[in-house]
PDB file of C-alpha atoms in Angstrom:
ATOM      1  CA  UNK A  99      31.093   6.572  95.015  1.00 83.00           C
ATOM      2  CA  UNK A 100      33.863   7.893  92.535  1.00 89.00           C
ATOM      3  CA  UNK A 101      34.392   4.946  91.045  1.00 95.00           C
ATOM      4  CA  UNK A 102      32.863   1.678  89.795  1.00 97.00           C
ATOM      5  CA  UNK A 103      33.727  -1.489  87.835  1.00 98.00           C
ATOM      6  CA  UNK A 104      32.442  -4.323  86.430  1.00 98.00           C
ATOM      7  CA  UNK A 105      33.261  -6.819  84.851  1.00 98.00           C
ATOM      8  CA  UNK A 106      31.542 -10.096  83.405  1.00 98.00           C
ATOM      9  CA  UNK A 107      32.915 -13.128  81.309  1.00 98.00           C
ATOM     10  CA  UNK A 108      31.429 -16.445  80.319  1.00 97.00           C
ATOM     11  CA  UNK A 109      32.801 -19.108  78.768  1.00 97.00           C
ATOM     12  CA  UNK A 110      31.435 -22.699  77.925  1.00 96.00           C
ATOM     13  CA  UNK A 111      32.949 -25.762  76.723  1.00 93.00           C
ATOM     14  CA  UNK A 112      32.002 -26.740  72.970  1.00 93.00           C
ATOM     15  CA  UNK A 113      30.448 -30.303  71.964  1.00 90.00           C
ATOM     16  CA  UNK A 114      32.762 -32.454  71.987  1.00 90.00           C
ATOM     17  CA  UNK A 115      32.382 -35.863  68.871  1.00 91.00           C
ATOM     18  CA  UNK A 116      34.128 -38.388  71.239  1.00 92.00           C
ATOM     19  CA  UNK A 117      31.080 -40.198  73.233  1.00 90.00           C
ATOM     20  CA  UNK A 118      32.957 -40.230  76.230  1.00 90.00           C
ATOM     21  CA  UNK A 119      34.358 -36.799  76.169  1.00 90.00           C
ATOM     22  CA  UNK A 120      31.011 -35.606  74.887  1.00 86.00           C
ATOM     23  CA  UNK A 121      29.268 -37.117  78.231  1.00 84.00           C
ATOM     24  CA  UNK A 122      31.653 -35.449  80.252  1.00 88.00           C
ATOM     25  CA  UNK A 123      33.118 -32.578  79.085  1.00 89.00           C
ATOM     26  CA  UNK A 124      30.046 -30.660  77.149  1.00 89.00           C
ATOM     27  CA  UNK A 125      27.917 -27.728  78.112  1.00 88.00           C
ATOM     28  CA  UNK A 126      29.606 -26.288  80.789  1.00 94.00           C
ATOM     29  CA  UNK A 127      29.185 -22.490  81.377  1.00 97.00           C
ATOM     30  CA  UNK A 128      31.653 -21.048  83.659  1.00 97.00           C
ATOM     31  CA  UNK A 129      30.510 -17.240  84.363  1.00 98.00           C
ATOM     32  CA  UNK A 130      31.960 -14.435  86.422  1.00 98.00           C
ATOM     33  CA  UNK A 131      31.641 -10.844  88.001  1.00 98.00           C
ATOM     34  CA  UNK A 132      33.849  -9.218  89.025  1.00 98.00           C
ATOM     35  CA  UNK A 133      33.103  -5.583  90.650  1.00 98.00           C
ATOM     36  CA  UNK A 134      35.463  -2.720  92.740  1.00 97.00           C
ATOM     37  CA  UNK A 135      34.367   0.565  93.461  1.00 97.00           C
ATOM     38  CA  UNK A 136      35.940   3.030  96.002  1.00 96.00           C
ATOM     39  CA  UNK A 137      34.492   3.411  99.422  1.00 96.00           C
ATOM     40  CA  UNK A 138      30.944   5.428 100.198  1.00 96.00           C
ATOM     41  CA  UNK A 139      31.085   8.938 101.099  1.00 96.00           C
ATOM     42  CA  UNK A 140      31.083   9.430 104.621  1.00 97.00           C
ATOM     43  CA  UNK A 141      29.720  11.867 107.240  1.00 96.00           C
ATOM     44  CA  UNK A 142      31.378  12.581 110.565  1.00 97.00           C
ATOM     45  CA  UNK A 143      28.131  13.653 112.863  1.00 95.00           C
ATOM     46  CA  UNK A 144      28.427  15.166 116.281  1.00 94.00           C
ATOM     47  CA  UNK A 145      25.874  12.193 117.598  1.00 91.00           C
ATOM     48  CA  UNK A 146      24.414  15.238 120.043  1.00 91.00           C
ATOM     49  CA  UNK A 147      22.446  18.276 119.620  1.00 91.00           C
ATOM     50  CA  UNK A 148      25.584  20.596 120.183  1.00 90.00           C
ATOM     51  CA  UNK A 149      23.504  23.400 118.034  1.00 90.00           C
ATOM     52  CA  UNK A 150      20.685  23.496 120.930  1.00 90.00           C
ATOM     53  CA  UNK A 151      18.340  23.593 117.708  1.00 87.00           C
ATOM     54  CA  UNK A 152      16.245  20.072 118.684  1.00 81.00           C
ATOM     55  CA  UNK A 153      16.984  19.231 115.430  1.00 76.00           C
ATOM     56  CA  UNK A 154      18.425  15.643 114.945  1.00 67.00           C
ATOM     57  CA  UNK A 155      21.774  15.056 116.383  1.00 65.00           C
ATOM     58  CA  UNK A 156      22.652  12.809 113.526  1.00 71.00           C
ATOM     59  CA  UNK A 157      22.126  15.720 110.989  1.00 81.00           C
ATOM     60  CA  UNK A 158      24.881  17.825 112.737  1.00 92.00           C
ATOM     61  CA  UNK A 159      28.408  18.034 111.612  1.00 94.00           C
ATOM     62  CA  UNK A 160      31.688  17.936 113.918  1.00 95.00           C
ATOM     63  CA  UNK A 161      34.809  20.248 113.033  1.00 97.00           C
ATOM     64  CA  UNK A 162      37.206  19.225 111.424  1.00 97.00           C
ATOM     65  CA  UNK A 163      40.236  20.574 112.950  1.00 97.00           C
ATOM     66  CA  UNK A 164      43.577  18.728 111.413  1.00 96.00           C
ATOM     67  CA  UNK A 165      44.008  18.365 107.879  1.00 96.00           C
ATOM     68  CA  UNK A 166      44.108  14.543 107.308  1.00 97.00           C
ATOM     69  CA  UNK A 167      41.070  13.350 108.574  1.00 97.00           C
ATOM     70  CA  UNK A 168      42.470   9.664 108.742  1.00 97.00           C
ATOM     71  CA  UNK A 169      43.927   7.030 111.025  1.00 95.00           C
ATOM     72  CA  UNK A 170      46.334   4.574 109.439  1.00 95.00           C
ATOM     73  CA  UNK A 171      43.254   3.307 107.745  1.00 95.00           C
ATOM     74  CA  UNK A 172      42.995  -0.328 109.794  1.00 95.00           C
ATOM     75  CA  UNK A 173      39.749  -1.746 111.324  1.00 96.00           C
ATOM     76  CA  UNK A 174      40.548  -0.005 114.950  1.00 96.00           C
ATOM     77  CA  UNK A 175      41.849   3.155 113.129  1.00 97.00           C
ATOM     78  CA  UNK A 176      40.246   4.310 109.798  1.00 98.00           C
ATOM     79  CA  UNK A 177      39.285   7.726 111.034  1.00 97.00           C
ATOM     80  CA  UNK A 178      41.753   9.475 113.303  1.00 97.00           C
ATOM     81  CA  UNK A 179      39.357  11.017 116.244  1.00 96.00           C
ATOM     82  CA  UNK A 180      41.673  13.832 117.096  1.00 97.00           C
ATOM     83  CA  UNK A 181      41.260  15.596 114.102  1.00 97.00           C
ATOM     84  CA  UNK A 182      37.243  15.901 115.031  1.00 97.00           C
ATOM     85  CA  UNK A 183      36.331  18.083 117.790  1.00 97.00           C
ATOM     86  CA  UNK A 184      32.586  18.810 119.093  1.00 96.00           C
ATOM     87  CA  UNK A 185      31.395  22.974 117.711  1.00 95.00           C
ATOM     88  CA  UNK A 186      30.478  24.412 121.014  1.00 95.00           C
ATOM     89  CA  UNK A 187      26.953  24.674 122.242  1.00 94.00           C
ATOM     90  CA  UNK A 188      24.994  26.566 119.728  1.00 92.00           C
ATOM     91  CA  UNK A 189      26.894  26.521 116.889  1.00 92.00           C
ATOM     92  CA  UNK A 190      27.052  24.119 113.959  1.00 92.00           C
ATOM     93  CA  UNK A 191      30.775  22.070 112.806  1.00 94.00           C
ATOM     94  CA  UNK A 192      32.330  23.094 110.000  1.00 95.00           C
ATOM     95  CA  UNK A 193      33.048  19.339 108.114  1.00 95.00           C
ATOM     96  CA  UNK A 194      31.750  19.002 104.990  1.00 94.00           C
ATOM     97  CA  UNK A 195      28.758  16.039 104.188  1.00 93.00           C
ATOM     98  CA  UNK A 196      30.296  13.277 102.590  1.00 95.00           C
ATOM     99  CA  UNK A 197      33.687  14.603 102.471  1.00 95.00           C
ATOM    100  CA  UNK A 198      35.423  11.524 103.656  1.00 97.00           C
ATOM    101  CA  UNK A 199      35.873   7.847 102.036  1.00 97.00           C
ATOM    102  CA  UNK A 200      34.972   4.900 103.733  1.00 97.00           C
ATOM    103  CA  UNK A 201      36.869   1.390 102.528  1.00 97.00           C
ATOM    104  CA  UNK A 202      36.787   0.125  98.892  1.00 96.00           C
ATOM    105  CA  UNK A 203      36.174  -2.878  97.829  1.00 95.00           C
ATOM    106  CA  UNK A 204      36.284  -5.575  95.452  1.00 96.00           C
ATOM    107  CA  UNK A 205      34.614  -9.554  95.104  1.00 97.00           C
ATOM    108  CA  UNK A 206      34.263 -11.885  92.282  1.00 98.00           C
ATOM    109  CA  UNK A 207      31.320 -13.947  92.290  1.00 98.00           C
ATOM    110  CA  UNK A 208      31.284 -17.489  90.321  1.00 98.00           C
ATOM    111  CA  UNK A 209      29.120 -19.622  88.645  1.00 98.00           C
ATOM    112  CA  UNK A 210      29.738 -23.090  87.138  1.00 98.00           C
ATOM    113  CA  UNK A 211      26.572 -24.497  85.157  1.00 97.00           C
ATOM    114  CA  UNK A 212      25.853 -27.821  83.488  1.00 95.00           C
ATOM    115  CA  UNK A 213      22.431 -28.649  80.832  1.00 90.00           C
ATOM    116  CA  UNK A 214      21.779 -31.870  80.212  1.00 87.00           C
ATOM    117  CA  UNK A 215      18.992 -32.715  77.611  1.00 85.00           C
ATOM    118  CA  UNK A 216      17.172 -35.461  77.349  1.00 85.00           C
ATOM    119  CA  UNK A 217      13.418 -36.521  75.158  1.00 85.00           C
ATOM    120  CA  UNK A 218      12.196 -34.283  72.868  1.00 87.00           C
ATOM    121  CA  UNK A 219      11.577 -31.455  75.454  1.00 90.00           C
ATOM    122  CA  UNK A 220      13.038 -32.295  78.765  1.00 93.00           C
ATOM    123  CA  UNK A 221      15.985 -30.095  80.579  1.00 91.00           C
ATOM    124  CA  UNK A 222      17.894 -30.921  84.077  1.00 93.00           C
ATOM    125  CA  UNK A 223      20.279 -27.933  84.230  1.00 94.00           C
ATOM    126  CA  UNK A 224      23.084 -28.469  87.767  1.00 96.00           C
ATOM    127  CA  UNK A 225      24.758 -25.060  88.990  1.00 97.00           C
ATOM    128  CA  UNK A 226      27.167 -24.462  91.885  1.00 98.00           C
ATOM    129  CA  UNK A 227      26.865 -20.242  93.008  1.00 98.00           C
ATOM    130  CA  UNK A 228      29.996 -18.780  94.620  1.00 98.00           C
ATOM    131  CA  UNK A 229      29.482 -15.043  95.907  1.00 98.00           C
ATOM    132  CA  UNK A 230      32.436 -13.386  96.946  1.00 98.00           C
ATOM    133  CA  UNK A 231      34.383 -16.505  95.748  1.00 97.00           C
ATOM    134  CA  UNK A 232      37.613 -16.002  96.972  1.00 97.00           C
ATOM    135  CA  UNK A 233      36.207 -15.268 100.987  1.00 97.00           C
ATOM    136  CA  UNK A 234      37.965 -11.561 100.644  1.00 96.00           C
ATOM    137  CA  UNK A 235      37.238  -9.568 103.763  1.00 95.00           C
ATOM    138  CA  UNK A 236      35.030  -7.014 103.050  1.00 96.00           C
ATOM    139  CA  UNK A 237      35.120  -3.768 105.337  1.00 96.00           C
ATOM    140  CA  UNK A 238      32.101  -2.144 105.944  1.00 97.00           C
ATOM    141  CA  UNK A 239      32.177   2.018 106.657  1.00 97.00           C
ATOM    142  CA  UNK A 240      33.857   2.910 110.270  1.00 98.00           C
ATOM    143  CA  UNK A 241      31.771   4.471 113.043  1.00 97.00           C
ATOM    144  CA  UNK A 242      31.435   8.047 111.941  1.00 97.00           C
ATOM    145  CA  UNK A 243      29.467   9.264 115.542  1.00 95.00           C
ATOM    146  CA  UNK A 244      32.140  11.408 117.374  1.00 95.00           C
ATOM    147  CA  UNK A 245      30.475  10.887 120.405  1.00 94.00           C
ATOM    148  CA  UNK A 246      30.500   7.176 120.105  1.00 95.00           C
ATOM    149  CA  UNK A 247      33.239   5.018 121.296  1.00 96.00           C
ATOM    150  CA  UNK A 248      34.180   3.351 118.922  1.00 97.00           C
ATOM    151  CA  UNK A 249      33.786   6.455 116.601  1.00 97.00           C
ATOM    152  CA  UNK A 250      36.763   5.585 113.452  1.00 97.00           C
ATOM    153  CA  UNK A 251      36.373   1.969 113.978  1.00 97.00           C
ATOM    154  CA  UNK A 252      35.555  -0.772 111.565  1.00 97.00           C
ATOM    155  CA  UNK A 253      32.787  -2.812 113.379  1.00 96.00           C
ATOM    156  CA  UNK A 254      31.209  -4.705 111.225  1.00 96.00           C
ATOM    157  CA  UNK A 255      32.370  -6.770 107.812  1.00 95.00           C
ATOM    158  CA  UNK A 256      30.327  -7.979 104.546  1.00 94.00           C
ATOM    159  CA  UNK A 257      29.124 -11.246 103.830  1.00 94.00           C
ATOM    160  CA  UNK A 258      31.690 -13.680 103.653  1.00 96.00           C
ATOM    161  CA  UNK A 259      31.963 -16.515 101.003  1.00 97.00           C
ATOM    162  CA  UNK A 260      28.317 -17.552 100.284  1.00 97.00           C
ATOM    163  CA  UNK A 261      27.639 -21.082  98.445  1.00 98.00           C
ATOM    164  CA  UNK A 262      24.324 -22.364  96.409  1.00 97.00           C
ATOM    165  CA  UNK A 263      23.648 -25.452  94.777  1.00 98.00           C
ATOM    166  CA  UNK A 264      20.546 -25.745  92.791  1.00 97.00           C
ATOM    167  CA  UNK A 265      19.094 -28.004  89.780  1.00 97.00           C
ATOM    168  CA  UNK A 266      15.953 -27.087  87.722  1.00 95.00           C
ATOM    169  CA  UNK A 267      14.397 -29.382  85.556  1.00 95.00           C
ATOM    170  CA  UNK A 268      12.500 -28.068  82.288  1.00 93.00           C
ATOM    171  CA  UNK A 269       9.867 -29.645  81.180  1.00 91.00           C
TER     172      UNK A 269
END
């Protein structure tokens, strides 16, 4: 990938001297991540032995035969199939391995955290886990097997908005 970020913050809530605000309001942790990178490189295989070599179809490249390589970048339409062609029989394709970017993306994940103490040694800490907080579809790479159907199509998506509740008690 060309690119990567990330970014982490936490912040929690001081002790408070009110007894009431104290009991409510102290030792929370609010912590987030958030992380974009661009898309993974991609490879636009022939997805048959066009080279006649038995070697893996998978491992064999199609041409590349206009200069923009993609679609309007949508879900049906990421890579544009007319500007792949199959080589002809016994020859390799002239596109280059992981010359083409699939979709980037981005998700914050969330975490809200509570400790309370109690006897000289005892610990119940309550957290609530968001991943990919904000439920932002996540494209996963397009179909890059020319001789698939659904070759330049999004099929698939990421996780969406995951949720865990846990407590752990220290003793």
């Amino acid at each position: 990938r060309r690119h990567i970020f990330n970014l982490s913050a936490s912040v929690e809530t001081p002790q408070f001297s009110n007894a009431t605000a104290r009991a409510l309001a102290s030792n929370w942790r609010l912590s987030g991540i958030y992380r974009a990178n661009s898309g993974s490189p991609l490879t636009v295989s022939t997805g048959i032995d066009r080279a006649l070599s038995g070697i893996q179809a998978p491992t064999q490249r199609a041409n590349q035969v206009l200069d923009d390589p993609y679609g309007d970048k949508t879900i049906n339409n990421w890579l544009n199939p007319s500007a792949f062609a199959q080589p002809t029989f016994g020859t390799y394709g002239n596109s280059i391995r992981n010359a083409y970017d699939g979709p980037s993306r981005h998700v914050v994940d969330l975490s809200l955290v509570r400790s309370f103490r109690f006897g000289n040694n005892h610990r119940l800490e309550a957290r609530v886990e968001a991943f990919n907080a904000f439920n932002w579809f996540l494209l996963e790479n397009p179909n890059t097997t020319l001789s698939a159907a659904t070759f330049g199509r999004i099929t698939a998506s990421g996780d969406p908005r995951i949720m865990q509740f846990a407590v752990k008690y220290d003793f």
